[in-house]
């Protein structure tokens, strides 16, 4: 609360004295002089608490004069006939001084409490804004926006040489703040002639610095503003440190994941390539010796398996490296399904392939190469798990088209619906062969085209993998 010794305070004094004088004059005979003297304290208290020392003293003098002139005998004169009148006047003055000091102290404490609350609220808002930042760039942008809205142009100066666009004095102040951990530059005690205020983000120095330009109106930044900037800088430093640690942890986790992938990949290579290579070598040797056509067919099948395994490894490497490019175009599902089945081949003996896709379905937006490879992998997976039949179907509603690959096998173990798309994961301890990468490649290619994919167990048994596409 701010109090000013201006015309408003004096007006309060005059009005309060007039009201008390009128009331005591009318009730003079009923109240008596001692009670009336106490009533004249009210204008002094009211004016001192609201208007400050000047109006309070004015109210004390005016109350004393009004009490003397209108109420003390002889009335309507300013004669003082006893020490009691002098004491009453001095008491009124003392009350004015004491009340003013008490009110001033209370107001100062209230203002300080409001300032602390404002600083705390500001810090809480900044902390919440930074906590919601997902990475270092977003956090830095939000921090500079927050500081800029309240204090003026701001920038973050990273550890190292000062930016070339700073003047020599500002560069020296920035270097001092970064090295020693002190607030320097404008508004501080160190190099105050600088055009920027430099606040270290971390105590002790050796780090980045928050730089805030001199206020646009040319005023000197106050000590209170410097304290608020120090509080903001500490929060910014803590947030950036936290995000840096998160990035380092994520990098370590990614490195560990790549190492695990490499180990799994080597194990898969050792297991999945040895068998077809052995068959190819043995079959070709047998054919060379005997001309056995059956052995030749087995060798060709083994070579096909080897080719698919190598293709899966290459696709997995592309996904891991983020090198999967997409070229979306209108695609006819009938054509892409036929191409996928032709590429897959006949499939295991005893497993029928059924296609239930209407020619009236609309074209969908997809990369035809990636979509065909998805269907090849899903068909191969379904055929490996089916009891008698694999069904590929599609249906449309509005602009959404669902493409499904269903097998009549045992289905997916409950709880594995998400993990089944992980590399080398085998649901329920499945040992039916395969590279362990087919479904992971399906998920990677589907994500590259922004196509949701899910797997569910069908009501009549078996698993159904469903792709959600958009028609064009």
mmCIF file with all atom_site columns, C-alpha atoms in Angstrom, residues 136 238-252:
data_model
loop_
_atom_site.group_PDB
_atom_site.id
_atom_site.type_symbol
_atom_site.label_atom_id
_atom_site.label_alt_id
_atom_site.label_comp_id
_atom_site.label_asym_id
_atom_site.label_entity_id
_atom_site.label_seq_id
_atom_site.pdbx_PDB_ins_code
_atom_site.Cartn_x
_atom_site.Cartn_y
_atom_site.Cartn_z
_atom_site.occupancy
_atom_site.B_iso_or_equiv
_atom_site.pdbx_formal_charge
_atom_site.auth_seq_id
_atom_site.auth_comp_id
_atom_site.auth_asym_id
_atom_site.auth_atom_id
_atom_site.pdbx_PDB_model_num
ATOM 1  C CA . UNK A 1 136 ? 17.359 -27.813 -24.672 1.00 0.00 ? 136 UNK A CA 1
ATOM 2  C CA . UNK A 1 238 ? 18.958 -25.971 -13.316 1.00 0.00 ? 238 UNK A CA 1
ATOM 3  C CA . UNK A 1 239 ? 16.484 -26.685 -16.133 1.00 0.00 ? 239 UNK A CA 1
ATOM 4  C CA . UNK A 1 240 ? 19.211 -26.740 -18.786 1.00 0.00 ? 240 UNK A CA 1
ATOM 5  C CA . UNK A 1 241 ? 21.376 -29.008 -16.613 1.00 0.00 ? 241 UNK A CA 1
ATOM 6  C CA . UNK A 1 242 ? 18.436 -31.365 -16.127 1.00 0.00 ? 242 UNK A CA 1
ATOM 7  C CA . UNK A 1 243 ? 17.713 -31.516 -19.843 1.00 0.00 ? 243 UNK A CA 1
ATOM 8  C CA . UNK A 1 244 ? 21.404 -32.000 -20.614 1.00 0.00 ? 244 UNK A CA 1
ATOM 9  C CA . UNK A 1 245 ? 21.487 -34.942 -18.218 1.00 0.00 ? 245 UNK A CA 1
ATOM 10 C CA . UNK A 1 246 ? 18.334 -36.332 -19.832 1.00 0.00 ? 246 UNK A CA 1
ATOM 11 C CA . UNK A 1 247 ? 19.998 -36.059 -23.249 1.00 0.00 ? 247 UNK A CA 1
ATOM 12 C CA . UNK A 1 248 ? 23.115 -37.797 -21.993 1.00 0.00 ? 248 UNK A CA 1
ATOM 13 C CA . UNK A 1 249 ? 21.049 -40.559 -20.407 1.00 0.00 ? 249 UNK A CA 1
ATOM 14 C CA . UNK A 1 250 ? 19.072 -40.956 -23.636 1.00 0.00 ? 250 UNK A CA 1
ATOM 15 C CA . UNK A 1 251 ? 22.317 -41.120 -25.628 1.00 0.00 ? 251 UNK A CA 1
ATOM 16 C CA . UNK A 1 252 ? 23.702 -43.760 -23.285 1.00 0.00 ? 252 UNK A CA 1
#
